[in-house]
Short mmCIF file of C-alpha atoms and ligand atoms in Angstrom, two decimals:
data_model
loop_
_atom_site.label_atom_id
_atom_site.label_comp_id
_atom_site.label_asym_id
_atom_site.label_seq_id
_atom_site.Cartn_x
_atom_site.Cartn_y
_atom_site.Cartn_z
CA MET A 1 10.77 25.30 56.81
CA ARG A 2 10.27 23.17 53.71
CA ILE A 3 7.21 24.01 51.62
CA LEU A 4 6.02 21.61 48.95
CA SER A 5 3.09 21.37 46.58
CA GLY A 6 2.14 19.76 43.30
CA ILE A 7 -0.39 20.34 40.58
CA GLN A 8 -1.63 17.99 37.90
CA PRO A 9 -1.09 18.88 34.25
CA SER A 10 -4.69 18.35 33.26
CA GLY A 11 -5.35 21.34 30.98
CA SER A 12 -5.25 25.09 31.36
CA PRO A 13 -5.18 26.16 35.01
CA HIS A 14 -8.20 28.13 36.23
CA ILE A 15 -8.57 30.76 38.91
CA GLY A 16 -9.56 28.10 41.48
CA ASN A 17 -6.16 26.47 40.89
CA TYR A 18 -4.56 29.88 41.02
CA PHE A 19 -6.00 31.02 44.35
CA GLY A 20 -6.11 27.55 45.93
CA MET A 21 -2.61 26.39 45.09
CA MET A 22 -0.51 28.56 42.76
CA GLU A 23 -0.74 31.98 44.38
CA PRO A 24 -0.23 30.66 47.95
CA SER A 25 2.75 28.62 46.75
CA ILE A 26 4.26 31.64 45.03
CA ARG A 27 3.75 33.74 48.13
CA LEU A 28 5.38 31.09 50.35
CA GLN A 29 8.50 30.85 48.19
CA ASP A 30 9.90 33.77 50.22
CA GLU A 31 9.31 32.05 53.54
CA GLY A 32 11.31 28.87 53.35
CA GLU A 33 12.74 26.26 51.01
CA ALA A 34 10.09 25.90 48.34
CA PHE A 35 9.61 22.72 46.28
CA TYR A 36 6.91 22.71 43.57
CA PHE A 37 6.28 20.11 40.91
CA ILE A 38 4.06 19.16 38.01
CA ALA A 39 2.33 15.92 38.97
CA ASP A 40 2.54 14.02 35.69
CA TYR A 41 2.60 10.55 37.29
CA HIS A 42 -0.73 11.51 38.85
CA ALA A 43 -2.05 12.73 35.51
CA LEU A 44 -1.62 9.24 34.02
CA THR A 45 -4.73 8.27 35.97
CA SER A 46 -6.80 10.41 33.61
CA THR A 47 -4.70 11.51 30.59
CA HIS A 48 -3.97 8.61 28.27
CA ASP A 49 -2.62 10.49 25.26
CA ALA A 50 1.18 10.93 25.29
CA ALA A 51 1.24 14.04 23.12
CA ALA A 52 -1.48 15.70 25.18
CA LEU A 53 0.32 14.90 28.43
CA ARG A 54 3.60 16.34 27.14
CA GLN A 55 1.87 19.48 25.97
CA ASN A 56 -0.06 19.93 29.22
CA VAL A 57 3.15 19.66 31.24
CA ARG A 58 4.86 22.28 29.11
CA GLU A 59 1.91 24.66 29.24
CA LEU A 60 1.51 24.33 32.97
CA ALA A 61 5.22 25.01 33.47
CA VAL A 62 4.91 28.18 31.39
CA ASP A 63 1.75 29.28 33.20
CA PHE A 64 3.16 28.70 36.68
CA LEU A 65 6.36 30.58 35.84
CA ALA A 66 4.30 33.38 34.28
CA CYS A 67 2.26 33.67 37.46
CA GLY A 68 5.39 34.30 39.49
CA LEU A 69 7.00 31.02 40.45
CA ASP A 70 10.63 32.11 40.69
CA PRO A 71 13.16 29.37 39.88
CA GLU A 72 15.80 31.34 41.78
CA LYS A 73 13.75 30.82 44.94
CA ALA A 74 11.82 27.61 44.34
CA VAL A 75 12.87 24.21 43.03
CA PHE A 76 10.47 23.43 40.15
CA TRP A 77 10.40 20.09 38.35
CA ARG A 78 8.41 17.39 36.57
CA GLN A 79 7.39 14.65 38.97
CA SER A 80 8.38 11.88 36.53
CA ASP A 81 11.97 13.14 36.49
CA VAL A 82 12.29 11.96 40.11
CA PRO A 83 11.42 8.24 39.84
CA GLU A 84 12.60 7.70 43.45
CA VAL A 85 9.11 8.76 44.43
CA THR A 86 7.61 5.61 42.91
CA GLU A 87 9.90 3.41 44.99
CA LEU A 88 8.81 5.21 48.14
CA THR A 89 5.20 4.78 47.01
CA TRP A 90 5.59 1.00 47.08
CA ILE A 91 7.21 1.01 50.50
CA LEU A 92 4.46 3.26 51.86
CA SER A 93 1.79 1.08 50.22
CA CYS A 94 2.88 -1.68 52.53
CA VAL A 95 2.07 0.36 55.65
CA THR A 96 -1.17 1.83 54.23
CA PRO A 97 -4.35 0.14 55.45
CA MET A 98 -6.90 -0.52 52.68
CA GLY A 99 -9.59 1.19 54.76
CA LEU A 100 -7.71 4.47 54.64
CA LEU A 101 -7.88 4.51 50.83
CA GLU A 102 -11.43 3.18 50.71
CA ARG A 103 -12.55 6.24 52.67
CA CYS A 104 -11.11 8.71 50.14
CA VAL A 105 -13.87 10.69 48.45
CA SER A 106 -11.79 11.81 45.47
CA TYR A 107 -11.67 8.23 44.11
CA LYS A 108 -15.46 7.98 44.24
CA ASP A 109 -15.86 11.47 42.76
CA LYS A 110 -13.54 10.74 39.85
CA ILE A 111 -15.35 7.53 39.05
CA ALA A 112 -18.66 9.35 39.18
CA GLN A 113 -17.17 11.78 36.62
CA GLY A 114 -16.36 8.89 34.29
CA VAL A 115 -12.63 8.34 34.99
CA SER A 116 -11.84 4.63 34.63
CA PRO A 117 -11.39 2.96 38.03
CA SER A 118 -7.76 1.79 37.76
CA HIS A 119 -5.54 0.64 40.59
CA GLY A 120 -3.50 3.83 40.00
CA LEU A 121 -6.54 5.99 40.66
CA PHE A 122 -7.28 4.08 43.86
CA ALA A 123 -3.67 4.22 45.06
CA TYR A 124 -3.27 7.87 44.06
CA PRO A 125 -3.17 9.17 47.67
CA VAL A 126 -0.19 6.90 48.44
CA LEU A 127 1.76 8.44 45.55
CA GLN A 128 0.77 11.86 46.84
CA ALA A 129 2.00 10.91 50.33
CA ALA A 130 5.32 9.79 48.82
CA ASP A 131 5.59 13.11 46.94
CA ILE A 132 5.32 14.97 50.19
CA LEU A 133 7.24 12.67 52.53
CA ILE A 134 10.23 12.15 50.24
CA PHE A 135 11.15 15.81 50.68
CA ASP A 136 10.73 16.02 54.47
CA SER A 137 8.06 18.66 53.75
CA ASN A 138 6.66 20.70 56.64
CA VAL A 139 3.98 22.75 54.92
CA VAL A 140 1.77 21.89 51.93
CA PRO A 141 -0.26 24.76 50.39
CA VAL A 142 -3.38 23.38 48.66
CA GLY A 143 -7.09 24.07 48.14
CA LYS A 144 -9.66 22.61 50.53
CA ASP A 145 -10.42 19.60 48.30
CA GLN A 146 -6.94 18.23 49.08
CA LYS A 147 -7.49 18.24 52.85
CA GLN A 148 -8.33 14.55 52.99
CA HIS A 149 -5.24 13.62 50.98
CA LEU A 150 -3.13 15.52 53.47
CA GLU A 151 -4.78 13.65 56.34
CA VAL A 152 -3.99 10.37 54.59
CA THR A 153 -0.38 11.51 54.16
CA ARG A 154 -0.11 12.31 57.86
CA ASP A 155 -1.62 8.93 58.78
CA ILE A 156 0.79 7.09 56.50
CA ALA A 157 3.79 8.96 57.93
CA GLN A 158 2.69 8.13 61.45
CA LYS A 159 2.08 4.47 60.59
CA PHE A 160 5.55 4.25 59.06
CA ASN A 161 7.15 5.91 62.09
CA ASP A 162 5.22 3.61 64.47
CA ARG A 163 6.47 0.57 62.63
CA TYR A 164 10.07 1.55 61.84
CA GLY A 165 11.09 4.33 64.22
CA GLU A 166 9.93 7.69 65.52
CA GLY A 167 11.05 10.72 63.54
CA LEU A 168 11.97 8.82 60.36
CA LEU A 169 9.39 10.69 58.30
CA VAL A 170 8.37 14.30 58.85
CA VAL A 171 4.61 14.66 59.46
CA PRO A 172 3.46 17.61 57.26
CA GLU A 173 0.79 20.26 57.81
CA PRO A 174 -1.64 21.39 55.11
CA ARG A 175 -1.86 25.14 54.55
CA ILE A 176 -5.38 26.00 53.40
CA ARG A 177 -6.34 29.67 53.23
CA GLU A 178 -9.88 30.27 54.44
CA GLU A 179 -10.66 33.11 52.00
CA THR A 180 -9.80 31.03 48.96
CA ALA A 181 -10.43 27.51 50.27
CA THR A 182 -13.08 26.96 47.59
CA VAL A 183 -13.29 29.37 44.69
CA PRO A 184 -16.80 29.28 43.15
CA GLY A 185 -17.29 28.60 39.45
CA LEU A 186 -19.66 30.29 36.99
CA ASP A 187 -22.61 28.39 38.51
CA GLY A 188 -21.59 28.87 42.15
CA GLN A 189 -20.43 25.27 42.62
CA LYS A 190 -16.73 24.69 43.31
CA MET A 191 -14.80 25.81 40.25
CA SER A 192 -13.46 22.71 38.54
CA LYS A 193 -12.31 21.68 35.10
CA SER A 194 -14.56 18.67 35.30
CA TYR A 195 -17.69 20.72 36.04
CA GLY A 196 -17.19 22.94 32.97
CA ASN A 197 -17.71 26.02 35.14
CA SER A 198 -14.18 27.39 35.20
CA ILE A 199 -12.52 30.63 34.17
CA ASP A 200 -8.95 30.07 33.04
CA ILE A 201 -6.15 32.32 34.27
CA PHE A 202 -5.17 32.87 30.66
CA GLU A 203 -8.35 32.83 28.61
CA GLU A 204 -7.32 33.08 24.96
CA THR A 205 -8.79 36.50 24.31
CA GLU A 206 -10.29 39.42 26.15
CA LYS A 207 -13.56 38.70 24.39
CA LYS A 208 -13.64 35.10 25.64
CA LEU A 209 -12.98 36.18 29.19
CA ARG A 210 -15.72 38.81 29.05
CA LYS A 211 -18.16 36.26 27.64
CA LYS A 212 -17.40 33.81 30.44
CA ILE A 213 -17.84 36.43 33.11
CA MET A 214 -21.13 37.54 31.57
CA GLY A 215 -22.22 33.91 32.02
CA ILE A 216 -21.88 33.94 35.82
CA VAL A 217 -25.20 32.86 37.30
CA THR A 218 -27.03 35.62 39.19
CA ASP A 219 -30.56 35.86 40.59
CA SER A 220 -33.40 37.67 38.85
CA THR A 221 -33.54 40.78 41.06
CA PRO A 222 -34.55 43.69 38.79
CA VAL A 223 -31.99 46.42 38.01
CA GLU A 224 -33.60 49.07 40.21
CA ALA A 225 -34.07 46.81 43.28
CA PRO A 226 -31.48 46.50 46.10
CA LYS A 227 -29.44 43.28 45.92
CA ASP A 228 -28.16 41.00 48.62
CA PRO A 229 -24.34 40.90 48.73
CA GLU A 230 -24.47 37.77 50.93
CA GLY A 231 -23.91 34.62 48.93
CA SER A 232 -23.25 36.45 45.63
CA TYR A 233 -20.68 34.43 43.62
CA LEU A 234 -20.03 37.48 41.53
CA LEU A 235 -18.93 39.38 44.62
CA GLN A 236 -16.92 36.43 45.89
CA LEU A 237 -15.03 36.33 42.61
CA TYR A 238 -14.60 40.10 42.57
CA SER A 239 -13.12 40.07 46.07
CA LEU A 240 -10.32 37.78 44.86
CA PHE A 241 -9.03 40.55 42.61
CA ALA A 242 -10.25 43.85 44.04
CA SER A 243 -9.02 45.83 47.04
CA ALA A 244 -11.02 45.82 50.30
CA GLY A 245 -12.24 49.35 49.48
CA GLU A 246 -13.43 48.32 46.02
CA VAL A 247 -15.28 45.34 47.49
CA GLU A 248 -16.99 47.56 50.08
CA ALA A 249 -18.01 49.98 47.32
CA MET A 250 -19.57 47.16 45.29
CA LYS A 251 -21.41 45.87 48.35
CA ALA A 252 -22.79 49.34 49.08
CA SER A 253 -23.91 49.66 45.48
CA TYR A 254 -25.66 46.24 45.69
CA ARG A 255 -27.58 47.38 48.76
CA ALA A 256 -28.50 50.74 47.22
CA GLY A 257 -30.08 49.18 44.10
CA GLY A 258 -30.30 50.88 40.71
CA THR A 259 -27.43 48.93 39.14
CA GLY A 260 -27.80 45.70 37.14
CA TYR A 261 -25.60 42.63 37.48
CA GLY A 262 -24.23 43.25 33.97
CA HIS A 263 -22.48 46.33 35.28
CA TYR A 264 -20.86 44.41 38.14
CA LYS A 265 -19.78 41.70 35.73
CA GLN A 266 -18.10 44.32 33.57
CA GLN A 267 -16.27 45.58 36.68
CA LEU A 268 -15.15 42.06 37.56
CA PHE A 269 -13.96 41.53 33.99
CA GLU A 270 -11.90 44.74 33.99
CA THR A 271 -10.37 44.05 37.39
CA MET A 272 -9.46 40.48 36.51
CA TRP A 273 -8.03 41.42 33.12
CA ALA A 274 -5.82 44.06 34.76
CA TYR A 275 -4.78 41.67 37.57
CA PHE A 276 -3.37 39.11 35.15
CA ALA A 277 -1.93 41.64 32.65
CA PRO A 278 1.70 41.46 33.87
CA MET A 279 1.48 37.66 33.94
CA ARG A 280 0.12 37.56 30.39
CA GLU A 281 3.11 39.57 29.29
CA ARG A 282 5.56 37.25 31.03
CA ARG A 283 3.75 34.28 29.53
CA GLU A 284 4.28 35.58 26.00
CA ALA A 285 8.02 35.84 26.67
CA LEU A 286 8.15 32.33 28.13
CA LEU A 287 6.22 30.84 25.22
CA ALA A 288 8.86 32.29 22.92
CA ASP A 289 11.69 30.66 24.90
CA PRO A 290 11.03 26.93 25.33
CA ALA A 291 14.73 26.22 25.98
CA TYR A 292 14.59 28.39 29.10
CA VAL A 293 11.56 26.49 30.41
CA ASP A 294 13.24 23.13 29.75
CA GLY A 295 16.35 24.36 31.52
CA VAL A 296 14.35 25.36 34.61
CA LEU A 297 12.64 21.96 34.81
CA ASP A 298 15.86 20.03 34.20
CA SER A 299 17.87 21.84 36.83
CA GLY A 300 14.93 21.62 39.24
CA ALA A 301 14.79 17.86 38.69
CA ALA A 302 18.49 17.48 39.51
CA LYS A 303 18.08 19.36 42.80
CA ALA A 304 14.87 17.55 43.71
CA ARG A 305 16.39 14.16 42.94
CA ALA A 306 19.33 14.74 45.22
CA GLN A 307 16.99 15.60 48.10
CA ALA A 308 14.67 12.68 47.40
CA ARG A 309 17.59 10.26 47.35
CA GLU A 310 18.54 11.21 50.91
CA VAL A 311 15.11 10.42 52.35
CA LEU A 312 14.72 7.30 50.24
CA ASP A 313 18.06 5.94 51.50
CA ARG A 314 16.98 6.62 55.09
CA VAL A 315 13.73 4.73 54.43
CA ARG A 316 15.40 1.83 52.62
CA THR A 317 17.73 1.27 55.53
CA ALA A 318 14.86 1.53 58.02
CA VAL A 319 12.81 -1.18 56.27
CA GLY A 320 15.73 -3.59 55.92
CA PHE A 321 17.11 -3.16 52.39
P1 LIG B 401 -9.86 20.58 39.13
O1 LIG B 401 -10.93 20.36 40.17
O2 LIG B 401 -10.18 21.70 38.23
O3 LIG B 401 -9.50 19.31 38.38
P2 LIG B 401 -7.44 20.04 40.59
O4 LIG B 401 -8.13 18.98 41.36
O5 LIG B 401 -6.44 19.64 39.54
O6 LIG B 401 -8.54 21.00 39.94
O7 LIG B 401 -6.73 21.02 41.63
C1 LIG B 401 -5.40 21.50 41.61
C2 LIG B 401 -5.14 22.39 42.81
O8 LIG B 401 -6.01 23.53 42.78
C3 LIG B 401 -5.40 21.73 44.17
O9 LIG B 401 -4.50 22.22 45.15
C4 LIG B 401 -6.81 22.14 44.49
O10 LIG B 401 -7.07 22.12 45.87
C5 LIG B 401 -6.84 23.56 43.94
N1 LIG B 401 -8.20 23.89 43.51
C6 LIG B 401 -8.89 23.36 42.47
N2 LIG B 401 -10.11 23.91 42.35
C7 LIG B 401 -10.20 24.83 43.35
C8 LIG B 401 -11.23 25.74 43.76
N3 LIG B 401 -12.37 25.83 43.11
N4 LIG B 401 -10.98 26.52 44.83
C9 LIG B 401 -9.80 26.46 45.50
N5 LIG B 401 -8.79 25.62 45.15
C10 LIG B 401 -8.98 24.82 44.10
N1 LIG B 402 -3.54 15.61 44.16
C1 LIG B 402 -3.22 16.99 43.89
C2 LIG B 402 -4.34 17.60 43.03
O1 LIG B 402 -5.06 16.92 42.35
C3 LIG B 402 -1.90 17.14 43.18
C4 LIG B 402 -0.77 16.64 43.99
C5 LIG B 402 -0.06 15.49 43.74
C6 LIG B 402 -0.22 17.22 45.16
N2 LIG B 402 0.92 15.35 44.67
C7 LIG B 402 0.86 16.37 45.56
C8 LIG B 402 -0.52 18.35 45.91
C9 LIG B 402 1.61 16.65 46.70
C10 LIG B 402 0.24 18.62 47.06
C11 LIG B 402 1.31 17.77 47.44
O2 LIG B 402 -4.45 18.78 43.00
#
């Protein structure tokens, strides 16, 4: 089984990125051939500052490795080090109906958020399809917001196979975990960098993390009154980090009343801080060793390129080059 996923270098990763994409990818690296990359071609749709892009790529590489991506098990590279993917993008563009892209909600969402409507932004799902198809990927772990892009990828693969020959491209399956499909942000909406409601995996200081967590929106039930565990974002966030027993205990305490939300926030803060402690330690070591990080990305790129070349050659022959 080949597992593949990508993540854009668009600033510090948050816990929605972690539970939606990074943690499932890390977990899957033991179950097959894992291929993970930093989607810097994609980031050009929104990051127009070269120094910032370079820095975001480096930081994301460090953060992903710190979280447990193991370069002994997974191939890990920078998307732009495998330019074969852009050639496949063009070939796939020519089997992609306009209507398929016009239906994509992420394009409309990004424009609504103020991203400039370039052709790259519109064609983004074709590049994503090429990312996936060029590695004969079977399984793609992502958060729920990527579901439509995976459907587009499957459609494009099928269109290509219909036109040029069955079985030429592998049709992939998304892997979306129900429990973490959409991690809520501080305000209960989907956690997202662009909504300003995110909690980073590696907040700079303990104090900053505590302050963020204290800012989670709760209702105005008084301290002594019982509270409804249903629909509580605070509890949803807590259950990402706590054991089933700890979650049950917090729910029971909600129902009993007599405890204020501030107390539960403190518990969430402590649990989250402890959860990421070993990763923070690894991150410090990685930050001190940039040559190691470069080495991982360079050797990953060499392996990824060799694989990509095979599929691209198969496709080039199929289309008549
Ligand atoms: P953002 O919305 O902050 O810009 P991205 O769109 O860059 O995040 O998402 C990167 C990866 O993280 C994708 O696989 C996406 O599905 C996942 N992801 C992002 N936000 C969440 C969330 N709130 N819950 C679950 N997964 C998420
Ligand atoms: N579009 C994805 C996101 O914004 C990133 C991505 C690019 C990706 N190429 C991919 C994810 C291929 C999975 C597979 O999060």
